[in-house]
mmCIF file of C-alpha atoms in Angstrom:
data_model
loop_
_atom_site.group_PDB
_atom_site.id
_atom_site.type_symbol
_atom_site.label_atom_id
_atom_site.label_comp_id
_atom_site.label_asym_id
_atom_site.label_seq_id
_atom_site.Cartn_x
_atom_site.Cartn_y
_atom_site.Cartn_z
ATOM 1 C CA GLY L 1 2.261 215.320 94.376
ATOM 2 C CA GLU L 2 2.135 218.088 91.766
ATOM 3 C CA GLY L 3 0.653 217.104 88.423
ATOM 4 C CA GLY L 4 2.380 217.337 85.101
ATOM 5 C CA ARG L 5 5.937 216.518 86.197
ATOM 6 C CA GLU L 6 7.506 213.646 84.265
ATOM 7 C CA ARG L 7 11.056 212.491 83.607
ATOM 8 C CA PHE L 8 12.291 209.673 81.392
ATOM 9 C CA THR L 9 15.799 208.218 81.709
ATOM 10 C CA THR L 10 17.533 205.376 79.921
ATOM 11 C CA ASN L 11 20.765 203.520 80.495
ATOM 12 C CA THR L 12 22.506 201.159 78.070
ATOM 13 C CA SER L 13 25.268 198.659 78.856
ATOM 14 C CA PHE L 14 27.157 196.734 76.185
ATOM 15 C CA ALA L 15 29.783 194.012 76.415
ATOM 16 C CA ALA L 16 31.410 191.774 73.817
ATOM 17 C CA ALA L 17 34.032 189.055 73.903
ATOM 18 C CA LYS L 18 35.737 187.046 71.192
ATOM 19 C CA VAL L 19 37.320 183.674 71.965
ATOM 20 C CA ASN L 20 39.068 181.165 69.730
ATOM 21 C CA LYS L 21 38.177 177.599 70.622
ATOM 22 C CA LYS L 22 39.635 174.668 68.683
ATOM 23 C CA GLY L 23 40.473 176.881 65.738
ATOM 24 C CA ARG L 24 37.024 178.475 65.609
ATOM 25 C CA ASP L 25 36.101 182.023 66.629
ATOM 26 C CA TRP L 26 33.257 182.321 69.113
ATOM 27 C CA GLN L 27 31.707 185.648 69.965
ATOM 28 C CA ASP L 28 29.527 186.614 72.914
ATOM 29 C CA ARG L 29 27.484 189.804 73.003
ATOM 30 C CA PHE L 30 25.464 191.275 75.844
ATOM 31 C CA ILE L 31 23.296 194.403 75.773
ATOM 32 C CA SER L 32 21.257 195.644 78.705
ATOM 33 C CA GLU L 33 18.750 198.453 78.331
ATOM 34 C CA GLY L 34 17.251 200.063 81.411
ATOM 35 C CA MET L 35 14.399 202.566 81.191
ATOM 36 C CA LYS L 36 12.689 204.562 83.926
ATOM 37 C CA LEU L 37 9.703 206.901 83.833
ATOM 38 C CA GLU L 38 9.025 209.132 86.844
ATOM 39 C CA GLY L 39 6.227 211.579 87.450
ATOM 40 C CA SER L 40 3.331 212.664 89.622
ATOM 41 C CA ALA L 41 -0.422 212.821 89.121
ATOM 42 C CA GLY L 42 -3.558 212.838 91.252
ATOM 43 C CA GLY L 43 -1.660 213.350 94.484
ATOM 44 C CA TYR L 44 0.685 210.402 93.853
ATOM 45 C CA ASP L 45 4.324 210.141 92.870
ATOM 46 C CA TYR L 46 4.987 207.216 90.554
ATOM 47 C CA SER L 47 7.747 205.477 88.620
ATOM 48 C CA ALA L 48 7.953 202.622 86.129
ATOM 49 C CA THR L 49 11.222 200.745 85.640
ATOM 50 C CA VAL L 50 11.941 198.242 82.863
ATOM 51 C CA ASN L 51 15.096 196.275 82.112
ATOM 52 C CA VAL L 52 15.563 194.349 78.845
ATOM 53 C CA ASN L 53 18.570 192.153 78.063
ATOM 54 C CA TYR L 54 19.833 190.911 74.703
ATOM 55 C CA TYR L 55 22.218 187.982 74.965
ATOM 56 C CA ASN L 56 24.012 186.078 72.198
ATOM 57 C CA LYS L 57 26.397 183.316 73.251
ATOM 58 C CA ASP L 58 28.798 181.455 70.978
ATOM 59 C CA SER L 59 27.121 183.129 67.988
ATOM 60 C CA VAL L 60 24.393 180.491 68.303
ATOM 61 C CA ARG L 61 21.879 181.061 71.103
ATOM 62 C CA GLU L 62 20.050 184.363 71.338
ATOM 63 C CA ASP L 63 17.842 185.662 74.104
ATOM 64 C CA THR L 64 15.843 188.877 74.205
ATOM 65 C CA ARG L 65 13.382 189.226 77.028
ATOM 66 C CA LEU L 66 12.005 191.509 79.677
ATOM 67 C CA ARG L 67 14.052 190.730 82.776
ATOM 68 C CA ASN L 68 12.754 193.189 85.361
ATOM 69 C CA ALA L 69 9.729 195.462 85.463
ATOM 70 C CA THR L 70 8.483 197.412 88.478
ATOM 71 C CA TRP L 71 5.642 199.893 88.953
ATOM 72 C CA TRP L 72 5.780 202.080 92.072
ATOM 73 C CA MET L 73 3.408 204.744 93.373
ATOM 74 C CA LYS L 74 3.053 206.516 96.721
ATOM 75 C CA ASN L 75 1.622 209.408 98.646
ATOM 76 C CA GLU L 76 1.756 210.315 102.337
ATOM 77 C CA LYS L 77 -0.388 207.345 103.435
ATOM 78 C CA LEU L 78 0.029 204.655 100.774
ATOM 79 C CA GLN L 79 2.815 203.007 98.822
ATOM 80 C CA LEU L 80 2.310 200.282 96.200
ATOM 81 C CA MET L 81 4.928 198.304 94.284
ATOM 82 C CA LEU L 82 4.083 195.784 91.568
ATOM 83 C CA GLY L 83 6.513 193.582 89.683
ATOM 84 C CA ASP L 84 10.092 192.681 90.549
ATOM 85 C CA THR L 85 11.176 193.927 93.939
ATOM 86 C CA SER L 86 12.801 192.901 97.216
ATOM 87 C CA SER L 87 11.872 193.380 100.839
ATOM 88 C CA TYR L 88 13.503 193.572 104.220
ATOM 89 C CA LEU L 89 10.988 192.947 106.979
ATOM 90 C CA SER L 90 13.237 192.050 109.894
ATOM 91 C CA ARG L 91 16.439 190.281 110.844
ATOM 92 C CA TYR L 92 14.787 186.851 110.779
ATOM 93 C CA VAL L 93 11.900 187.255 108.332
ATOM 94 C CA LEU L 94 12.318 187.745 104.557
ATOM 95 C CA ASN L 95 15.601 189.569 104.933
ATOM 96 C CA GLY L 96 16.363 190.867 101.435
ATOM 97 C CA VAL L 97 14.411 188.244 99.479
ATOM 98 C CA ASN L 98 13.848 188.988 95.771
ATOM 99 C CA TYR L 99 10.405 188.199 94.417
ATOM 100 C CA ARG L 100 7.897 189.034 91.694
ATOM 101 C CA GLY L 101 4.576 190.207 93.071
ATOM 102 C CA LEU L 102 3.109 193.083 95.081
ATOM 103 C CA ASN L 103 4.092 195.087 98.121
ATOM 104 C CA LEU L 104 1.473 197.369 99.672
ATOM 105 C CA LYS L 105 2.246 199.696 102.570
ATOM 106 C CA MET L 106 -0.535 201.659 104.273
ATOM 107 C CA GLY L 107 -0.037 203.999 107.190
ATOM 108 C CA HIS L 108 -1.269 206.972 109.120
ATOM 109 C CA TYR L 109 -0.095 209.146 111.987
ATOM 110 C CA THR L 110 -1.891 208.607 115.257
ATOM 111 C CA ASP L 111 -0.816 211.968 116.672
ATOM 112 C CA SER L 112 -0.124 214.882 114.341
ATOM 113 C CA PHE L 113 1.878 216.636 117.050
ATOM 114 C CA SER L 114 4.255 213.831 118.007
ATOM 115 C CA GLY L 115 4.337 212.180 114.579
ATOM 116 C CA LEU L 116 3.773 208.648 115.899
ATOM 117 C CA LYS L 117 3.341 206.195 113.046
ATOM 118 C CA ASP L 118 1.169 203.132 112.495
ATOM 119 C CA GLU L 119 1.990 201.329 109.232
ATOM 120 C CA ILE L 120 0.921 197.997 107.759
ATOM 121 C CA THR L 121 2.841 196.207 104.997
ATOM 122 C CA ILE L 122 1.284 193.397 102.971
ATOM 123 C CA LEU L 123 3.268 191.454 100.400
ATOM 124 C CA TYR L 124 2.792 188.442 98.178
ATOM 125 C CA GLY L 125 5.029 187.116 95.467
ATOM 126 C CA LYS L 126 6.852 184.292 93.786
ATOM 127 C CA VAL L 127 10.602 183.801 93.623
ATOM 128 C CA PRO L 128 11.673 183.748 89.937
ATOM 129 C CA TYR L 129 14.421 181.450 88.735
ATOM 130 C CA PHE L 130 15.979 180.363 85.456
ATOM 131 C CA TRP L 131 18.981 178.157 84.689
ATOM 132 C CA LEU L 132 20.250 179.623 81.432
ATOM 133 C CA THR L 133 19.579 182.907 79.676
ATOM 134 C CA GLY L 134 17.363 181.191 77.104
ATOM 135 C CA ASP L 135 15.235 179.359 79.666
ATOM 136 C CA GLU L 136 11.753 180.377 80.700
ATOM 137 C CA TYR L 137 11.192 181.500 84.261
ATOM 138 C CA ILE L 138 9.950 179.009 86.796
ATOM 139 C CA TYR L 139 8.593 179.934 90.215
ATOM 140 C CA PRO L 140 9.601 177.313 92.770
ATOM 141 C CA ARG L 141 8.716 179.332 95.873
ATOM 142 C CA GLU L 142 5.852 181.562 97.014
ATOM 143 C CA ILE L 143 5.901 183.996 99.912
ATOM 144 C CA ALA L 144 3.261 185.979 101.767
ATOM 145 C CA ALA L 145 3.631 188.275 104.761
ATOM 146 C CA ILE L 146 1.991 191.032 106.759
ATOM 147 C CA ARG L 147 3.841 193.428 109.064
ATOM 148 C CA ASN L 148 2.693 196.146 111.435
ATOM 149 C CA GLU L 149 5.038 198.936 112.531
ATOM 150 C CA ILE L 150 3.825 201.220 115.290
ATOM 151 C CA ASP L 151 5.358 203.880 117.513
ATOM 152 C CA ILE L 152 3.960 203.344 121.000
ATOM 153 C CA ARG L 153 5.823 206.414 122.205
ATOM 154 C CA GLU L 154 8.414 208.693 120.662
ATOM 155 C CA TRP L 155 11.077 206.536 122.297
ATOM 156 C CA TRP L 156 9.419 203.109 121.811
ATOM 157 C CA GLU L 157 8.839 201.382 118.467
ATOM 158 C CA MET L 158 7.175 197.949 118.295
ATOM 159 C CA ASN L 159 6.774 195.830 115.144
ATOM 160 C CA THR L 160 5.203 192.435 114.474
ATOM 161 C CA THR L 161 5.418 190.213 111.401
ATOM 162 C CA LEU L 162 3.626 187.081 110.220
ATOM 163 C CA ALA L 163 5.046 185.279 107.173
ATOM 164 C CA TYR L 164 4.348 182.069 105.267
ATOM 165 C CA ILE L 165 6.695 180.463 102.733
ATOM 166 C CA TRP L 166 5.982 177.353 100.661
ATOM 167 C CA ASP L 167 7.649 175.530 97.792
ATOM 168 C CA SER L 168 6.015 174.267 94.631
ATOM 169 C CA TYR L 169 6.528 170.578 93.977
ATOM 170 C CA PRO L 170 8.065 169.399 91.646
ATOM 171 C CA ARG L 171 9.444 172.785 90.498
ATOM 172 C CA ILE L 172 11.834 172.927 93.438
ATOM 173 C CA ILE L 173 13.126 169.492 92.375
ATOM 174 C CA ASP L 174 13.679 170.752 88.831
ATOM 175 C CA LEU L 175 16.363 173.082 90.187
ATOM 176 C CA ASP L 176 18.247 170.348 91.996
ATOM 177 C CA ALA L 177 17.303 166.738 92.618
ATOM 178 C CA ASN L 178 18.646 167.122 96.153
ATOM 179 C CA ASN L 179 16.224 169.937 96.992
ATOM 180 C CA LYS L 180 13.223 169.256 99.182
ATOM 181 C CA ALA L 181 9.881 171.033 99.045
ATOM 182 C CA LYS L 182 9.772 173.143 102.199
ATOM 183 C CA GLU L 183 7.062 174.912 104.154
ATOM 184 C CA ASN L 184 7.672 177.597 106.739
ATOM 185 C CA ALA L 185 5.579 179.833 108.997
ATOM 186 C CA LEU L 186 7.130 182.599 111.092
ATOM 187 C CA LEU L 187 5.850 184.956 113.767
ATOM 188 C CA GLU L 188 8.177 187.633 115.082
ATOM 189 C CA MET L 189 8.209 190.804 117.159
ATOM 190 C CA ASP L 190 10.982 193.395 117.212
ATOM 191 C CA GLN L 191 11.300 196.555 119.292
ATOM 192 C CA VAL L 192 13.469 199.638 119.438
ATOM 193 C CA PHE L 193 13.892 201.638 122.644
ATOM 194 C CA ARG L 194 15.522 205.058 122.352
ATOM 195 C CA LEU L 195 16.436 205.202 126.025
ATOM 196 C CA ILE L 196 18.449 208.393 125.623
ATOM 197 C CA PRO L 197 17.661 209.852 122.175
ATOM 198 C CA GLY L 198 20.784 210.317 120.122
ATOM 199 C CA ILE L 199 22.939 208.561 122.737
ATOM 200 C CA TRP L 200 21.627 205.136 123.801
ATOM 201 C CA THR L 201 19.438 202.760 121.784
ATOM 202 C CA PHE L 202 18.343 199.267 122.797
ATOM 203 C CA SER L 203 16.749 196.851 120.326
ATOM 204 C CA ASN L 204 15.562 193.268 120.377
ATOM 205 C CA GLU L 205 13.851 190.741 118.131
ATOM 206 C CA THR L 206 12.231 187.396 118.928
ATOM 207 C CA ALA L 207 10.929 184.994 116.288
ATOM 208 C CA LEU L 208 9.110 181.660 116.387
ATOM 209 C CA SER L 209 9.213 179.369 113.366
ATOM 210 C CA TYR L 210 7.313 176.254 112.334
ATOM 211 C CA ALA L 211 8.792 174.399 109.383
ATOM 212 C CA ASP L 212 8.711 171.194 107.385
ATOM 213 C CA ASP L 213 12.043 170.429 105.701
ATOM 214 C CA ASP L 214 10.494 167.861 103.348
ATOM 215 C CA ARG L 215 6.802 168.446 102.716
ATOM 216 C CA GLU L 216 6.494 165.636 100.156
ATOM 217 C CA GLY L 217 8.537 163.114 102.120
ATOM 218 C CA PRO L 218 8.855 161.725 105.626
ATOM 219 C CA GLY L 219 9.604 165.110 107.108
ATOM 220 C CA LYS L 220 8.836 166.195 110.636
ATOM 221 C CA LEU L 221 7.484 169.444 112.008
ATOM 222 C CA LEU L 222 10.297 171.622 113.342
ATOM 223 C CA ARG L 223 9.743 174.372 115.895
ATOM 224 C CA GLY L 224 12.428 176.797 116.961
ATOM 225 C CA TRP L 225 13.079 180.208 118.481
ATOM 226 C CA ALA L 226 15.514 182.961 117.567
ATOM 227 C CA THR L 227 16.336 185.862 119.866
ATOM 228 C CA TYR L 228 18.514 188.932 119.419
ATOM 229 C CA PHE L 229 19.364 191.817 121.787
ATOM 230 C CA ALA L 230 21.587 194.805 121.058
ATOM 231 C CA SER L 231 22.655 197.895 122.980
ATOM 232 C CA ASP L 232 24.282 200.773 121.100
ATOM 233 C CA MET L 233 25.654 203.743 123.039
ATOM 234 C CA LYS L 234 27.535 206.772 121.721
ATOM 235 C CA ILE L 235 28.695 209.454 124.135
ATOM 236 C CA ASN L 236 30.856 212.096 122.497
ATOM 237 C CA LYS L 237 33.946 210.132 121.448
ATOM 238 C CA LEU L 238 33.044 206.931 123.295
ATOM 239 C CA LYS L 239 31.227 204.061 121.551
ATOM 240 C CA ILE L 240 29.988 200.945 123.353
ATOM 241 C CA TYR L 241 28.143 198.127 121.569
ATOM 242 C CA ASN L 242 26.870 194.877 123.115
ATOM 243 C CA SER L 243 24.775 192.148 121.512
ATOM 244 C CA TYR L 244 23.496 188.673 122.275
ATOM 245 C CA GLU L 245 21.903 186.193 119.878
ATOM 246 C CA ARG L 246 20.584 182.663 120.269
ATOM 247 C CA ILE L 247 19.119 180.627 117.402
ATOM 248 C CA ASP L 248 17.698 177.179 118.102
ATOM 249 C CA PRO L 249 18.804 174.164 116.023
ATOM 250 C CA GLU L 250 15.263 173.762 114.632
ATOM 251 C CA PHE L 251 14.683 177.411 113.764
ATOM 252 C CA ARG L 252 14.095 177.941 110.036
ATOM 253 C CA SER L 253 13.652 181.013 107.854
ATOM 254 C CA PHE L 254 13.748 179.833 104.238
ATOM 255 C CA VAL L 255 14.715 182.564 101.796
ATOM 256 C CA GLY L 256 17.525 181.184 99.654
ATOM 257 C CA LEU L 257 16.234 178.321 97.529
ATOM 258 C CA SER L 258 18.838 175.929 98.916
ATOM 259 C CA GLY L 259 19.578 177.587 102.246
ATOM 260 C CA TYR L 260 18.131 177.467 105.722
ATOM 261 C CA THR L 261 18.721 180.941 107.050
ATOM 262 C CA ALA L 262 17.508 184.453 106.476
ATOM 263 C CA ASN L 263 20.940 185.863 105.633
ATOM 264 C CA LYS L 264 24.626 185.132 106.049
ATOM 265 C CA GLN L 265 24.664 186.669 109.518
ATOM 266 C CA VAL L 266 22.024 184.265 110.804
ATOM 267 C CA THR L 267 23.179 180.686 111.463
ATOM 268 C CA ILE L 268 21.026 178.067 113.150
ATOM 269 C CA ASP L 269 22.154 176.238 116.283
ATOM 270 C CA ARG L 270 24.341 179.083 117.511
ATOM 271 C CA GLU L 271 24.732 181.371 120.504
ATOM 272 C CA HIS L 272 26.791 184.491 119.895
ATOM 273 C CA ILE L 273 27.942 187.264 122.251
ATOM 274 C CA LEU L 274 29.673 190.442 121.087
ATOM 275 C CA ASN L 275 31.099 193.303 123.174
ATOM 276 C CA PHE L 276 32.869 196.256 121.598
ATOM 277 C CA ILE L 277 34.250 199.558 122.888
ATOM 278 C CA ASP L 278 36.000 202.371 121.032
ATOM 279 C CA TYR L 279 37.351 205.542 122.592
ATOM 280 C CA ALA L 280 38.998 208.494 120.849
ATOM 281 C CA PRO L 281 39.895 211.064 123.531
ATOM 282 C CA TYR L 282 41.644 213.206 120.933
ATOM 283 C CA ASP L 283 41.487 213.490 117.156
ATOM 284 C CA GLU L 284 44.973 211.976 117.022
ATOM 285 C CA VAL L 285 44.326 208.963 119.277
ATOM 286 C CA ASP L 286 41.893 206.060 118.958
ATOM 287 C CA PHE L 287 41.683 202.939 121.124
ATOM 288 C CA GLY L 288 39.336 199.980 120.729
ATOM 289 C CA ALA L 289 38.756 196.527 122.209
ATOM 290 C CA GLN L 290 36.397 193.684 121.310
ATOM 291 C CA TYR L 291 35.397 190.338 122.774
ATOM 292 C CA SER L 292 33.124 187.783 121.118
ATOM 293 C CA LYS L 293 32.077 184.258 121.973
ATOM 294 C CA THR L 294 30.284 181.648 119.846
ATOM 295 C CA ARG L 295 28.856 178.326 120.986
ATOM 296 C CA THR L 296 27.071 175.601 119.011
ATOM 297 C CA ASN L 297 25.075 172.430 119.802
ATOM 298 C CA LEU L 298 22.679 174.350 122.018
ATOM 299 C CA HIS L 299 20.487 171.306 122.692
ATOM 300 C CA LYS L 300 23.567 169.278 123.711
ATOM 301 C CA SER L 301 22.881 166.442 121.303
ATOM 302 C CA TYR L 302 25.253 163.491 121.607
ATOM 303 C CA ASP L 303 25.494 163.064 117.810
ATOM 304 C CA THR L 304 26.377 166.743 117.117
ATOM 305 C CA GLN L 305 29.785 168.348 117.448
ATOM 306 C CA THR L 306 30.073 171.054 120.081
ATOM 307 C CA ILE L 307 32.244 174.059 119.205
ATOM 308 C CA GLU L 308 33.122 176.990 121.435
ATOM 309 C CA GLU L 309 35.168 179.936 120.172
ATOM 310 C CA ASN L 310 36.505 183.017 121.967
ATOM 311 C CA ASN L 311 37.938 185.981 120.114
ATOM 312 C CA TYR L 312 39.798 188.902 121.711
ATOM 313 C CA LYS L 313 40.858 191.964 119.710
ATOM 314 C CA ALA L 314 42.412 195.357 120.496
ATOM 315 C CA HIS L 315 43.838 198.263 118.523
ATOM 316 C CA LEU L 316 45.622 201.545 119.140
ATOM 317 C CA LYS L 317 45.969 204.259 116.516
ATOM 318 C CA ILE L 318 48.039 207.411 116.804
ATOM 319 C CA MET L 319 47.469 209.846 113.942
ATOM 320 C CA PRO L 320 49.519 213.057 114.316
ATOM 321 C CA VAL L 321 48.234 216.088 112.418
ATOM 322 C CA ASN L 322 51.622 217.808 112.206
ATOM 323 C CA GLY L 323 53.026 215.584 109.473
ATOM 324 C CA LEU L 324 54.663 212.985 111.720
ATOM 325 C CA PRO L 325 54.296 209.284 110.769
ATOM 326 C CA ARG L 326 51.127 207.527 111.816
ATOM 327 C CA PHE L 327 51.321 204.606 114.225
ATOM 328 C CA SER L 328 48.943 201.662 114.453
ATOM 329 C CA LEU L 329 49.066 198.614 116.700
ATOM 330 C CA ARG L 330 46.653 195.670 116.460
ATOM 331 C CA GLY L 331 46.441 192.407 118.312
ATOM 332 C CA SER L 332 44.089 189.448 118.544
ATOM 333 C CA VAL L 333 43.809 186.154 120.395
ATOM 334 C CA TRP L 334 41.491 183.394 119.175
ATOM 335 C CA THR L 335 40.742 180.167 121.003
ATOM 336 C CA SER L 336 38.579 177.281 119.868
ATOM 337 C CA SER L 337 37.567 173.980 121.412
ATOM 338 C CA SER L 338 35.449 171.228 119.945
ATOM 339 C CA GLY L 339 34.297 167.792 120.903
ATOM 340 C CA PRO L 340 31.671 165.181 120.082
ATOM 341 C CA GLY L 341 28.267 165.600 121.647
ATOM 342 C CA THR L 342 28.081 167.449 124.955
#
């Protein structure tokens, strides 16, 4: 917030390789230059980041272009990012998507004594893509979202998100002839309950999605729900974690250009239960046990394979501090059953 403070940093990476192919020497060179300017003025902190790459492959094709550029500024009540950035809104909505556009966060404190927050995030952008280093960028997907984060009480946080994702036709086909132009709308709410601050936290998220897998073809409107609950308790040297998740077969959250789900942890048509306990009564002893269960084909379709898996794990560690050898024992049992239809 103080004026007149500025700092400029630069970082250079260089790589070269020489390969002999069919009696001819080929040489690849790569140079990456990253520059960052940071400062403050007019009550705002700001930074500008630029990344430029020089690429020469097989001593033939050259490419010098601006790859990433981001402008960021903030104060106590506003934060603005322009350019290349990524966002994490929630477990099911735009989880880590990279895009080129804007991200605006505005907020204020509803109670200066308790510090309760009320923030709104607005973002819009396009997902950049290129095949080869010499290709121009194309933007096959656009995203827009708005999210509100509010502390109802010191122990209760409630957030809501509305997002819309749509593909540009035929750019999405240019990437892969098998791709389909998709459209996706999501509404979600997630909450955090600090039931015993510092000891026990309960969280949940519920999302509703409407999607069209093939907007330009004979697609059909898909509607699905996703639900997640988690309880995390830590009492001295005892840790207990429990979670439950159910994602309908028709739930969609398009982020990856060829994928269905928000991230690798989120898989459609799955019910997952996880229970974990870890206890370390002494610094030298640690015991833990875990049970998880996964089930698919939630709608019990006759033309879909049903899989049910159970996983049991346990461990015991003895770690003497007097120089004696450490001892560790682990065990696991995994069962799986599958069958056609129900």
